Amino acid sequence: MAKRAFITGISGQDGSYLTELLLDKGYEVGGLVRRNATAEMGNIDDVKGEIKIYFGDLQSPESIALALLDFKPDEIYNLASFSSPLGSFADKLGSIMITGVGAFHVFERAKDVVPEAKIYQASTSEMFGAPKQVPQDETTPFNPKNPYAVAKEYAHRMAVIAREDKKSPQYISCGILFNHESPRRGLNFVTRKITAAAACIKNGRKEDLPLNEMGEPLVKDGKLKLGDLEAKRDWGYAPDYVEAMWLMLQQEKADDFVIATGETHTVREFAEEAFKVVGLDWQNYVVTDPHFVPPVQTGPLQGNPAKAKAVLGWEPKTTFNDLVKIMVHADLAKFS
Ligand code: NAP
């Protein structure tokens, strides 16, 4: 019989790539989607006929329980979250309620309804915040510096408590994933802002420009506004990373794993590379604006994925330059 996987946040970047991976592996896939006015399925539009969609919300434990009761998954991937670190400063309560307490609802409802199901929790490198150790691994202390990361740390610690419960342990593995990007990354994230802006500028697009998180056109008077150009991140490619999620749930024992490339680049390097792909000099188009600098800075974030390599046999396949190329070429076609 085919295995059944249930994904919260299925319409997001990772949810959509994970869905494609699991369908390819012969899984039956179901997922939780927030109801919206247009029934817009975004990233899962192409596969919506092959999956079972449940309308619900991480803030509604009832909707989670009803979906699990009906779908009876063998594996649960909890990817739903209010996932912008910068945006979380503007809605601190929403961040803790969805990203933190919402994950707790998933663990608890799964324990009631499908106690044998293996669970993946989407933890994040943002939990390391301003780390005292570089690179970071599974033993590095957390020091979160934004509300999103605090909410994720709460969810992470609740997952570990549920896993270590001597009376009724749950199988919950946490992937501490470093930043991973793709053409499906939200336009409120710096990498996607850069690739979309480079594509719009190259294509001479003047109408229907994508908007940034302030609701302004991404390119205004020929310029792209960014925050701290020297911020360093460890950027990988999302399809590589969802494979690690699946591998974690194929292990006998639940555990925590850092998933990263081990390599860091600055925002400036990302911009330089992206504009190079379209044959332009980034310095003519990028300006800095303090509105895009978070009130408390995170970093430097650089992961050590040695445990994932040793235990899961996982390694990133896509290089930094290829990642930038993939994103820019997709945006050249999208914003033609
Ligand atoms: P994403 O594209 O922002 O997707 C998040 C998904 O969560 C969206 O489908 C969103 O639905 C859904 N969601 C938000 N609030 C919800 C709610 N109250 N109830 C139900 N669903 C809700 O994020 P991603 O990049 O795929 O990341 C997947 C997970 O990994 C997230 O938990 C993220 O925090 C974590 N993570 C990501 C990275 C990264 O670099 N991408 C790194 C580490 C960890 P709507 O479309 O309706 O908003």
mmCIF file of C-alpha atoms and ligand atoms in Angstrom:
data_model
loop_
_atom_site.group_PDB
_atom_site.id
_atom_site.type_symbol
_atom_site.label_atom_id
_atom_site.label_comp_id
_atom_site.label_asym_id
_atom_site.label_seq_id
_atom_site.Cartn_x
_atom_site.Cartn_y
_atom_site.Cartn_z
ATOM 1 C CA MET A 1 0.000 0.000 0.000
ATOM 2 C CA ALA A 2 1.205 3.512 -0.806
ATOM 3 C CA LYS A 3 2.523 5.544 2.110
ATOM 4 C CA ARG A 4 0.515 8.624 3.047
ATOM 5 C CA ALA A 5 2.138 11.976 3.800
ATOM 6 C CA PHE A 6 0.324 14.993 5.200
ATOM 7 C CA ILE A 7 1.928 18.418 4.737
ATOM 8 C CA THR A 8 0.969 21.634 6.514
ATOM 9 C CA GLY A 9 2.090 24.686 4.515
ATOM 10 C CA ILE A 10 1.767 22.552 1.363
ATOM 11 C CA SER A 11 1.270 25.603 -0.871
ATOM 12 C CA GLY A 12 4.513 27.258 0.282
ATOM 13 C CA GLN A 13 7.929 26.975 -1.342
ATOM 14 C CA ASP A 14 9.036 23.807 0.489
ATOM 15 C CA GLY A 15 5.562 22.257 0.665
ATOM 16 C CA SER A 16 5.231 22.349 -3.105
ATOM 17 C CA TYR A 17 8.674 20.831 -3.816
ATOM 18 C CA LEU A 18 8.140 18.185 -1.127
ATOM 19 C CA THR A 19 4.765 17.303 -2.678
ATOM 20 C CA GLU A 20 6.415 16.748 -6.064
ATOM 21 C CA LEU A 21 9.169 14.606 -4.499
ATOM 22 C CA LEU A 22 6.694 12.443 -2.561
ATOM 23 C CA LEU A 23 4.339 11.992 -5.542
ATOM 24 C CA ASP A 24 7.370 10.810 -7.545
ATOM 25 C CA LYS A 25 8.104 8.301 -4.789
ATOM 26 C CA GLY A 26 4.562 6.921 -5.039
ATOM 27 C CA TYR A 27 3.136 8.531 -1.895
ATOM 28 C CA GLU A 28 -0.443 9.654 -1.462
ATOM 29 C CA VAL A 29 -0.174 13.288 -0.439
ATOM 30 C CA GLY A 30 -2.590 15.453 1.521
ATOM 31 C CA GLY A 31 -2.134 18.936 2.881
ATOM 32 C CA LEU A 32 -3.537 21.789 4.875
ATOM 33 C CA VAL A 33 -4.285 25.012 3.017
ATOM 34 C CA ARG A 34 -5.635 28.254 4.436
ATOM 35 C CA ARG A 35 -8.880 29.192 2.795
ATOM 36 C CA ASN A 36 -8.621 32.376 0.748
ATOM 37 C CA ALA A 37 -11.080 34.384 -1.279
ATOM 38 C CA THR A 38 -9.949 33.120 -4.671
ATOM 39 C CA ALA A 39 -9.087 29.453 -3.931
ATOM 40 C CA GLU A 40 -5.682 30.394 -5.375
ATOM 41 C CA MET A 41 -3.361 27.380 -4.957
ATOM 42 C CA GLY A 42 -0.121 29.149 -5.871
ATOM 43 C CA ASN A 43 2.808 26.768 -5.985
ATOM 44 C CA ILE A 44 0.642 23.606 -5.976
ATOM 45 C CA ASP A 45 -1.650 24.638 -8.815
ATOM 46 C CA ASP A 46 -0.048 22.119 -11.209
ATOM 47 C CA VAL A 47 -0.454 19.146 -8.853
ATOM 48 C CA LYS A 48 -3.713 20.044 -7.101
ATOM 49 C CA GLY A 49 -5.553 17.258 -8.964
ATOM 50 C CA GLU A 50 -3.147 14.651 -7.564
ATOM 51 C CA ILE A 51 -3.371 15.578 -3.884
ATOM 52 C CA LYS A 52 -6.034 15.822 -1.209
ATOM 53 C CA ILE A 53 -6.494 19.367 0.063
ATOM 54 C CA TYR A 54 -7.929 20.139 3.477
ATOM 55 C CA PHE A 55 -8.882 23.709 4.283
ATOM 56 C CA GLY A 56 -7.753 24.631 7.767
ATOM 57 C CA ASP A 57 -5.441 26.730 9.862
ATOM 58 C CA LEU A 58 -2.622 25.957 12.262
ATOM 59 C CA GLN A 59 -4.417 28.156 14.791
ATOM 60 C CA SER A 60 -7.411 25.811 14.678
ATOM 61 C CA PRO A 61 -6.535 22.500 16.376
ATOM 62 C CA GLU A 62 -9.953 21.219 15.297
ATOM 63 C CA SER A 63 -9.157 21.662 11.610
ATOM 64 C CA ILE A 64 -5.843 19.825 12.086
ATOM 65 C CA ALA A 65 -7.514 16.934 13.948
ATOM 66 C CA LEU A 66 -10.294 16.558 11.356
ATOM 67 C CA ALA A 67 -7.781 16.455 8.494
ATOM 68 C CA LEU A 68 -5.580 13.875 10.264
ATOM 69 C CA LEU A 69 -8.591 11.758 11.181
ATOM 70 C CA ASP A 70 -9.715 11.630 7.569
ATOM 71 C CA PHE A 71 -6.301 11.271 5.868
ATOM 72 C CA LYS A 72 -4.579 8.984 8.409
ATOM 73 C CA PRO A 73 -1.018 9.799 7.382
ATOM 74 C CA ASP A 74 2.085 7.690 8.026
ATOM 75 C CA GLU A 75 4.222 10.830 7.846
ATOM 76 C CA ILE A 76 3.427 14.441 8.796
ATOM 77 C CA TYR A 77 5.547 17.366 7.623
ATOM 78 C CA ASN A 78 4.810 20.510 9.639
ATOM 79 C CA LEU A 79 5.947 23.265 7.295
ATOM 80 C CA ALA A 80 3.236 25.867 7.877
ATOM 81 C CA SER A 81 4.544 28.999 9.475
ATOM 82 C CA PHE A 82 4.547 32.747 9.494
ATOM 83 C CA SER A 83 7.952 32.511 7.930
ATOM 84 C CA SER A 84 9.504 35.969 7.525
ATOM 85 C CA PRO A 85 12.031 36.887 10.242
ATOM 86 C CA LEU A 86 11.808 40.608 9.344
ATOM 87 C CA GLY A 87 8.003 40.489 9.036
ATOM 88 C CA SER A 88 7.696 38.849 12.464
ATOM 89 C CA PHE A 89 8.634 42.127 14.162
ATOM 90 C CA ALA A 90 5.413 43.639 12.766
ATOM 91 C CA ASP A 91 3.230 40.811 14.134
ATOM 92 C CA LYS A 92 4.928 39.265 17.142
ATOM 93 C CA LEU A 93 1.773 37.661 18.511
ATOM 94 C CA GLY A 94 0.768 36.188 15.127
ATOM 95 C CA SER A 95 4.261 34.776 14.865
ATOM 96 C CA ILE A 96 4.162 32.940 18.193
ATOM 97 C CA MET A 97 0.558 31.780 17.692
ATOM 98 C CA ILE A 98 1.101 30.295 14.212
ATOM 99 C CA THR A 99 4.750 29.277 14.169
ATOM 100 C CA GLY A 100 5.075 28.286 17.838
ATOM 101 C CA VAL A 101 1.697 27.285 19.270
ATOM 102 C CA GLY A 102 0.496 26.091 15.836
ATOM 103 C CA ALA A 103 3.304 23.505 15.735
ATOM 104 C CA PHE A 104 2.367 22.393 19.261
ATOM 105 C CA HIS A 105 -1.236 21.849 18.053
ATOM 106 C CA VAL A 106 0.079 19.640 15.232
ATOM 107 C CA PHE A 107 2.126 17.493 17.663
ATOM 108 C CA GLU A 108 -0.755 17.164 20.147
ATOM 109 C CA ARG A 109 -3.481 16.422 17.611
ATOM 110 C CA ALA A 110 -1.224 13.880 15.879
ATOM 111 C CA LYS A 111 -0.654 12.180 19.249
ATOM 112 C CA ASP A 112 -4.438 11.854 19.722
ATOM 113 C CA VAL A 113 -5.391 10.847 16.201
ATOM 114 C CA VAL A 114 -2.390 9.136 14.523
ATOM 115 C CA PRO A 115 0.084 8.371 17.349
ATOM 116 C CA GLU A 116 2.239 6.145 15.133
ATOM 117 C CA ALA A 117 2.801 8.809 12.476
ATOM 118 C CA LYS A 118 6.352 10.103 12.068
ATOM 119 C CA ILE A 119 6.546 13.891 12.245
ATOM 120 C CA TYR A 120 8.970 16.344 10.640
ATOM 121 C CA GLN A 121 9.206 19.774 12.292
ATOM 122 C CA ALA A 122 10.585 22.663 10.217
ATOM 123 C CA SER A 123 13.095 24.217 12.603
ATOM 124 C CA THR A 124 15.437 26.950 11.408
ATOM 125 C CA SER A 125 18.988 28.285 11.590
ATOM 126 C CA GLU A 126 17.402 31.569 12.770
ATOM 127 C CA MET A 127 17.200 29.884 16.197
ATOM 128 C CA PHE A 128 21.002 30.282 16.411
ATOM 129 C CA GLY A 129 20.410 34.055 16.084
ATOM 130 C CA ALA A 130 23.695 35.715 16.980
ATOM 131 C CA PRO A 131 25.781 32.570 17.511
ATOM 132 C CA LYS A 132 29.016 32.464 19.451
ATOM 133 C CA GLN A 133 30.219 29.539 17.334
ATOM 134 C CA VAL A 134 30.828 29.409 13.566
ATOM 135 C CA PRO A 135 29.875 27.156 11.824
ATOM 136 C CA GLN A 136 26.780 26.016 13.730
ATOM 137 C CA ASP A 137 25.818 22.388 14.261
ATOM 138 C CA GLU A 138 23.250 20.415 16.284
ATOM 139 C CA THR A 139 25.095 21.197 19.548
ATOM 140 C CA THR A 140 25.324 24.993 19.084
ATOM 141 C CA PRO A 141 23.266 26.892 21.723
ATOM 142 C CA PHE A 142 20.249 28.826 20.457
ATOM 143 C CA ASN A 143 20.307 32.622 20.778
ATOM 144 C CA PRO A 144 17.291 33.831 18.734
ATOM 145 C CA LYS A 145 17.140 37.478 17.721
ATOM 146 C CA ASN A 146 13.669 37.884 16.213
ATOM 147 C CA PRO A 147 10.091 36.854 17.122
ATOM 148 C CA TYR A 148 10.003 34.256 14.314
ATOM 149 C CA ALA A 149 13.093 32.530 15.703
ATOM 150 C CA VAL A 150 11.722 32.612 19.255
ATOM 151 C CA ALA A 151 8.499 30.970 18.041
ATOM 152 C CA LYS A 152 10.507 28.331 16.155
ATOM 153 C CA GLU A 153 12.639 27.637 19.222
ATOM 154 C CA TYR A 154 9.466 27.074 21.284
ATOM 155 C CA ALA A 155 8.186 24.583 18.662
ATOM 156 C CA HIS A 156 11.597 22.903 18.486
ATOM 157 C CA ARG A 157 11.815 22.456 22.255
ATOM 158 C CA MET A 158 8.243 21.114 22.440
ATOM 159 C CA ALA A 159 9.171 18.602 19.713
ATOM 160 C CA VAL A 160 12.199 17.444 21.725
ATOM 161 C CA ILE A 161 10.082 17.129 24.890
ATOM 162 C CA ALA A 162 7.506 15.015 23.009
ATOM 163 C CA ARG A 163 10.301 12.863 21.568
ATOM 164 C CA GLU A 164 11.938 12.285 24.965
ATOM 165 C CA ASP A 165 8.638 11.598 26.814
ATOM 166 C CA LYS A 166 9.327 8.292 28.596
ATOM 167 C CA LYS A 167 5.651 7.310 28.867
ATOM 168 C CA SER A 168 4.451 7.947 25.322
ATOM 169 C CA PRO A 169 7.281 9.183 23.089
ATOM 170 C CA GLN A 170 6.431 10.667 19.694
ATOM 171 C CA TYR A 171 8.615 10.337 16.610
ATOM 172 C CA ILE A 172 9.413 13.966 15.800
ATOM 173 C CA SER A 173 12.549 14.864 13.846
ATOM 174 C CA CYS A 174 13.573 18.494 13.554
ATOM 175 C CA GLY A 175 15.390 19.767 10.502
ATOM 176 C CA ILE A 176 17.410 22.839 11.445
ATOM 177 C CA LEU A 177 17.460 24.189 7.925
ATOM 178 C CA PHE A 178 19.610 27.092 6.825
ATOM 179 C CA ASN A 179 18.216 29.471 4.195
ATOM 180 C CA HIS A 180 17.096 27.765 1.023
ATOM 181 C CA GLU A 181 15.779 29.557 -1.992
ATOM 182 C CA SER A 182 14.195 28.907 -5.375
ATOM 183 C CA PRO A 183 11.996 30.601 -7.969
ATOM 184 C CA ARG A 184 9.109 29.815 -5.563
ATOM 185 C CA ARG A 185 10.583 31.867 -2.702
ATOM 186 C CA GLY A 186 8.278 34.650 -1.512
ATOM 187 C CA LEU A 187 8.925 38.149 -2.885
ATOM 188 C CA ASN A 188 9.448 39.403 0.678
ATOM 189 C CA PHE A 189 12.788 37.549 0.913
ATOM 190 C CA VAL A 190 16.005 39.272 -0.120
ATOM 191 C CA THR A 191 17.209 36.688 -2.647
ATOM 192 C CA ARG A 192 13.951 36.684 -4.575
ATOM 193 C CA LYS A 193 13.729 40.480 -4.439
ATOM 194 C CA ILE A 194 17.151 40.645 -6.074
ATOM 195 C CA THR A 195 16.432 38.101 -8.826
ATOM 196 C CA ALA A 196 12.978 39.553 -9.585
ATOM 197 C CA ALA A 197 14.372 43.105 -9.704
ATOM 198 C CA ALA A 198 17.308 42.113 -11.935
ATOM 199 C CA ALA A 199 14.846 40.406 -14.304
ATOM 200 C CA CYS A 200 12.410 43.377 -14.364
ATOM 201 C CA ILE A 201 15.252 45.833 -15.009
ATOM 202 C CA LYS A 202 16.770 43.650 -17.740
ATOM 203 C CA ASN A 203 13.361 43.184 -19.398
ATOM 204 C CA GLY A 204 12.636 46.936 -19.160
ATOM 205 C CA ARG A 205 9.411 46.130 -17.346
ATOM 206 C CA LYS A 206 7.567 49.273 -16.225
ATOM 207 C CA GLU A 207 3.999 48.047 -15.557
ATOM 208 C CA ASP A 208 2.679 45.500 -13.030
ATOM 209 C CA LEU A 209 5.908 45.381 -11.105
ATOM 210 C CA PRO A 210 6.040 42.974 -8.164
ATOM 211 C CA LEU A 211 5.688 44.689 -4.783
ATOM 212 C CA ASN A 212 8.106 44.540 -1.860
ATOM 213 C CA GLU A 213 7.018 43.931 1.757
ATOM 214 C CA MET A 214 6.313 47.677 2.165
ATOM 215 C CA GLY A 215 3.798 47.458 -0.684
ATOM 216 C CA GLU A 216 5.995 49.540 -3.005
ATOM 217 C CA PRO A 217 7.048 48.492 -6.525
ATOM 218 C CA LEU A 218 10.207 46.413 -6.192
ATOM 219 C CA VAL A 219 11.968 48.652 -8.691
ATOM 220 C CA LYS A 220 11.287 52.379 -8.291
ATOM 221 C CA ASP A 221 13.106 55.014 -10.358
ATOM 222 C CA GLY A 222 15.312 52.200 -11.645
ATOM 223 C CA LYS A 223 16.520 51.261 -8.136
ATOM 224 C CA LEU A 224 16.095 48.217 -5.883
ATOM 225 C CA LYS A 225 16.052 48.951 -2.138
ATOM 226 C CA LEU A 226 17.771 46.447 0.136
ATOM 227 C CA GLY A 227 18.818 46.319 3.813
ATOM 228 C CA ASP A 228 22.261 45.263 5.076
ATOM 229 C CA LEU A 229 24.401 44.293 2.083
ATOM 230 C CA GLU A 230 27.076 42.744 4.305
ATOM 231 C CA ALA A 231 24.649 40.309 6.023
ATOM 232 C CA LYS A 232 26.016 36.785 5.494
ATOM 233 C CA ARG A 233 23.852 33.742 4.884
ATOM 234 C CA ASP A 234 24.317 30.076 4.001
ATOM 235 C CA TRP A 235 22.032 29.738 0.952
ATOM 236 C CA GLY A 236 21.006 26.414 -0.595
ATOM 237 C CA TYR A 237 18.461 25.261 -3.181
ATOM 238 C CA ALA A 238 15.025 24.272 -1.835
ATOM 239 C CA PRO A 239 14.525 21.047 -3.893
ATOM 240 C CA ASP A 240 17.802 19.697 -2.406
ATOM 241 C CA TYR A 241 16.561 20.527 1.099
ATOM 242 C CA VAL A 242 13.141 18.827 0.890
ATOM 243 C CA GLU A 243 14.951 15.588 0.107
ATOM 244 C CA ALA A 244 16.679 15.904 3.497
ATOM 245 C CA MET A 245 13.255 16.268 5.170
ATOM 246 C CA TRP A 246 12.102 12.994 3.631
ATOM 247 C CA LEU A 247 15.362 11.212 4.525
ATOM 248 C CA MET A 248 14.954 12.258 8.180
ATOM 249 C CA LEU A 249 11.627 10.422 8.405
ATOM 250 C CA GLN A 250 13.096 7.251 6.862
ATOM 251 C CA GLN A 251 15.397 6.756 9.884
ATOM 252 C CA GLU A 252 14.570 4.364 12.693
ATOM 253 C CA LYS A 253 15.153 6.987 15.381
ATOM 254 C CA ALA A 254 13.932 10.582 15.452
ATOM 255 C CA ASP A 255 16.683 13.186 15.790
ATOM 256 C CA ASP A 256 17.775 16.753 14.943
ATOM 257 C CA PHE A 257 19.755 17.536 11.799
ATOM 258 C CA VAL A 258 21.425 20.698 10.508
ATOM 259 C CA ILE A 259 20.852 21.059 6.763
ATOM 260 C CA ALA A 260 23.124 23.609 5.095
ATOM 261 C CA THR A 261 25.722 24.061 2.378
ATOM 262 C CA GLY A 262 28.490 25.051 4.811
ATOM 263 C CA GLU A 263 29.305 28.036 2.590
ATOM 264 C CA THR A 264 28.359 31.672 3.203
ATOM 265 C CA HIS A 265 27.849 34.635 0.907
ATOM 266 C CA THR A 266 26.857 38.238 1.565
ATOM 267 C CA VAL A 267 23.731 39.888 0.186
ATOM 268 C CA ARG A 268 26.111 42.043 -1.877
ATOM 269 C CA GLU A 269 27.631 38.912 -3.464
ATOM 270 C CA PHE A 270 24.148 37.580 -4.258
ATOM 271 C CA ALA A 271 23.212 40.889 -5.928
ATOM 272 C CA GLU A 272 26.520 41.040 -7.820
ATOM 273 C CA GLU A 273 26.024 37.501 -9.156
ATOM 274 C CA ALA A 274 22.339 38.002 -10.073
ATOM 275 C CA PHE A 275 22.957 41.211 -12.028
ATOM 276 C CA LYS A 276 25.965 39.545 -13.692
ATOM 277 C CA VAL A 277 23.625 36.827 -15.027
ATOM 278 C CA VAL A 278 21.667 39.532 -16.915
ATOM 279 C CA GLY A 279 24.844 41.350 -17.995
ATOM 280 C CA LEU A 280 24.411 44.394 -15.681
ATOM 281 C CA ASP A 281 26.475 46.003 -12.913
ATOM 282 C CA TRP A 282 24.568 45.684 -9.598
ATOM 283 C CA GLN A 283 26.106 48.922 -8.276
ATOM 284 C CA ASN A 284 24.038 50.949 -10.755
ATOM 285 C CA TYR A 285 20.748 49.578 -9.407
ATOM 286 C CA VAL A 286 21.005 48.598 -5.721
ATOM 287 C CA VAL A 287 20.540 51.169 -2.947
ATOM 288 C CA THR A 288 20.298 50.584 0.795
ATOM 289 C CA ASP A 289 17.359 51.631 2.953
ATOM 290 C CA PRO A 290 17.283 51.280 6.773
ATOM 291 C CA HIS A 291 13.602 50.166 6.571
ATOM 292 C CA PHE A 292 14.845 46.795 5.355
ATOM 293 C CA VAL A 293 17.335 46.305 8.192
ATOM 294 C CA PRO A 294 15.848 44.313 11.103
ATOM 295 C CA PRO A 295 15.849 46.078 14.506
ATOM 296 C CA VAL A 296 18.055 43.295 15.900
ATOM 297 C CA GLN A 297 20.616 41.657 13.636
ATOM 298 C CA THR A 298 21.116 37.904 13.153
ATOM 299 C CA GLY A 299 24.275 36.113 12.126
ATOM 300 C CA PRO A 300 26.772 35.127 10.967
ATOM 301 C CA LEU A 301 24.863 31.978 10.023
ATOM 302 C CA GLN A 302 26.893 29.154 8.540
ATOM 303 C CA GLY A 303 25.856 25.534 8.953
ATOM 304 C CA ASN A 304 27.875 22.379 9.410
ATOM 305 C CA PRO A 305 25.887 19.578 7.725
ATOM 306 C CA ALA A 306 28.372 16.805 8.689
ATOM 307 C CA LYS A 307 25.819 14.828 10.725
ATOM 308 C CA ALA A 308 23.292 14.884 7.851
ATOM 309 C CA LYS A 309 25.996 13.566 5.524
ATOM 310 C CA ALA A 310 27.089 10.819 7.930
ATOM 311 C CA VAL A 311 23.629 9.623 9.032
ATOM 312 C CA LEU A 312 21.305 10.506 6.143
ATOM 313 C CA GLY A 313 23.829 10.386 3.295
ATOM 314 C CA TRP A 314 22.588 13.892 2.372
ATOM 315 C CA GLU A 315 24.658 16.533 0.616
ATOM 316 C CA PRO A 316 23.624 19.711 -1.216
ATOM 317 C CA LYS A 317 23.791 19.264 -4.997
ATOM 318 C CA THR A 318 23.327 22.833 -6.254
ATOM 319 C CA THR A 319 26.111 25.426 -6.083
ATOM 320 C CA PHE A 320 25.598 29.081 -5.124
ATOM 321 C CA ASN A 321 26.186 30.295 -8.702
ATOM 322 C CA ASP A 322 23.746 27.725 -10.111
ATOM 323 C CA LEU A 323 21.119 28.695 -7.528
ATOM 324 C CA VAL A 324 21.361 32.352 -8.555
ATOM 325 C CA LYS A 325 21.189 31.419 -12.256
ATOM 326 C CA ILE A 326 18.110 29.205 -11.753
ATOM 327 C CA MET A 327 16.294 32.002 -9.920
ATOM 328 C CA VAL A 328 17.228 34.770 -12.343
ATOM 329 C CA HIS A 329 16.278 32.738 -15.430
ATOM 330 C CA ALA A 330 12.900 31.833 -13.885
ATOM 331 C CA ASP A 331 12.228 35.511 -13.095
ATOM 332 C CA LEU A 332 13.295 36.641 -16.594
ATOM 333 C CA ALA A 333 10.539 34.383 -17.941
ATOM 334 C CA LYS A 334 7.991 35.329 -15.251
ATOM 335 C CA PHE A 335 8.470 39.107 -15.475
ATOM 336 C CA SER A 336 8.929 39.366 -19.250
HETATM 337 P P1 NAP B 1 6.616 29.600 2.926
HETATM 338 O O1 NAP B 1 6.831 29.545 1.458
HETATM 339 O O2 NAP B 1 6.427 30.926 3.585
HETATM 340 O O3 NAP B 1 5.374 28.674 3.272
HETATM 341 C C1 NAP B 1 4.723 28.725 4.493
HETATM 342 C C2 NAP B 1 3.373 28.090 4.338
HETATM 343 O O4 NAP B 1 2.694 28.144 5.603
HETATM 344 C C3 NAP B 1 2.459 28.779 3.319
HETATM 345 O O5 NAP B 1 1.862 27.796 2.528
HETATM 346 C C4 NAP B 1 1.427 29.472 4.189
HETATM 347 O O6 NAP B 1 0.164 29.570 3.605
HETATM 348 C C5 NAP B 1 1.351 28.503 5.360
HETATM 349 N N1 NAP B 1 0.753 29.114 6.529
HETATM 350 C C6 NAP B 1 1.054 30.304 7.096
HETATM 351 N N2 NAP B 1 0.268 30.524 8.153
HETATM 352 C C7 NAP B 1 -0.554 29.456 8.257
HETATM 353 C C8 NAP B 1 -1.607 29.106 9.131
HETATM 354 N N3 NAP B 1 -1.973 29.920 10.146
HETATM 355 N N4 NAP B 1 -2.236 27.924 8.969
HETATM 356 C C9 NAP B 1 -1.897 27.115 7.941
HETATM 357 N N5 NAP B 1 -0.927 27.396 7.055
HETATM 358 C C10 NAP B 1 -0.261 28.560 7.219
HETATM 359 O O7 NAP B 1 7.822 28.910 3.707
HETATM 360 P P2 NAP B 1 8.907 27.865 3.155
HETATM 361 O O8 NAP B 1 10.081 28.634 2.667
HETATM 362 O O9 NAP B 1 8.247 26.879 2.282
HETATM 363 O O10 NAP B 1 9.371 27.174 4.516
HETATM 364 C C11 NAP B 1 8.720 26.001 4.998
HETATM 365 C C12 NAP B 1 8.963 25.897 6.485
HETATM 366 O O11 NAP B 1 10.348 25.815 6.747
HETATM 367 C C13 NAP B 1 8.460 27.094 7.277
HETATM 368 O O12 NAP B 1 8.022 26.643 8.536
HETATM 369 C C14 NAP B 1 9.699 27.945 7.445
HETATM 370 O O13 NAP B 1 9.592 28.775 8.575
HETATM 371 C C15 NAP B 1 10.748 26.874 7.609
HETATM 372 N N6 NAP B 1 12.100 27.249 7.195
HETATM 373 C C16 NAP B 1 12.296 27.808 5.967
HETATM 374 C C17 NAP B 1 13.580 28.150 5.592
HETATM 375 C C18 NAP B 1 13.851 28.745 4.219
HETATM 376 O O14 NAP B 1 14.967 29.243 4.024
HETATM 377 N N7 NAP B 1 12.939 28.675 3.291
HETATM 378 C C19 NAP B 1 14.662 27.899 6.451
HETATM 379 C C20 NAP B 1 14.413 27.296 7.674
HETATM 380 C C21 NAP B 1 13.122 26.960 8.034
HETATM 381 P P3 NAP B 1 -0.345 30.925 2.902
HETATM 382 O O15 NAP B 1 0.120 30.800 1.476
HETATM 383 O O16 NAP B 1 -1.821 30.859 3.082
HETATM 384 O O17 NAP B 1 0.298 32.075 3.617
#
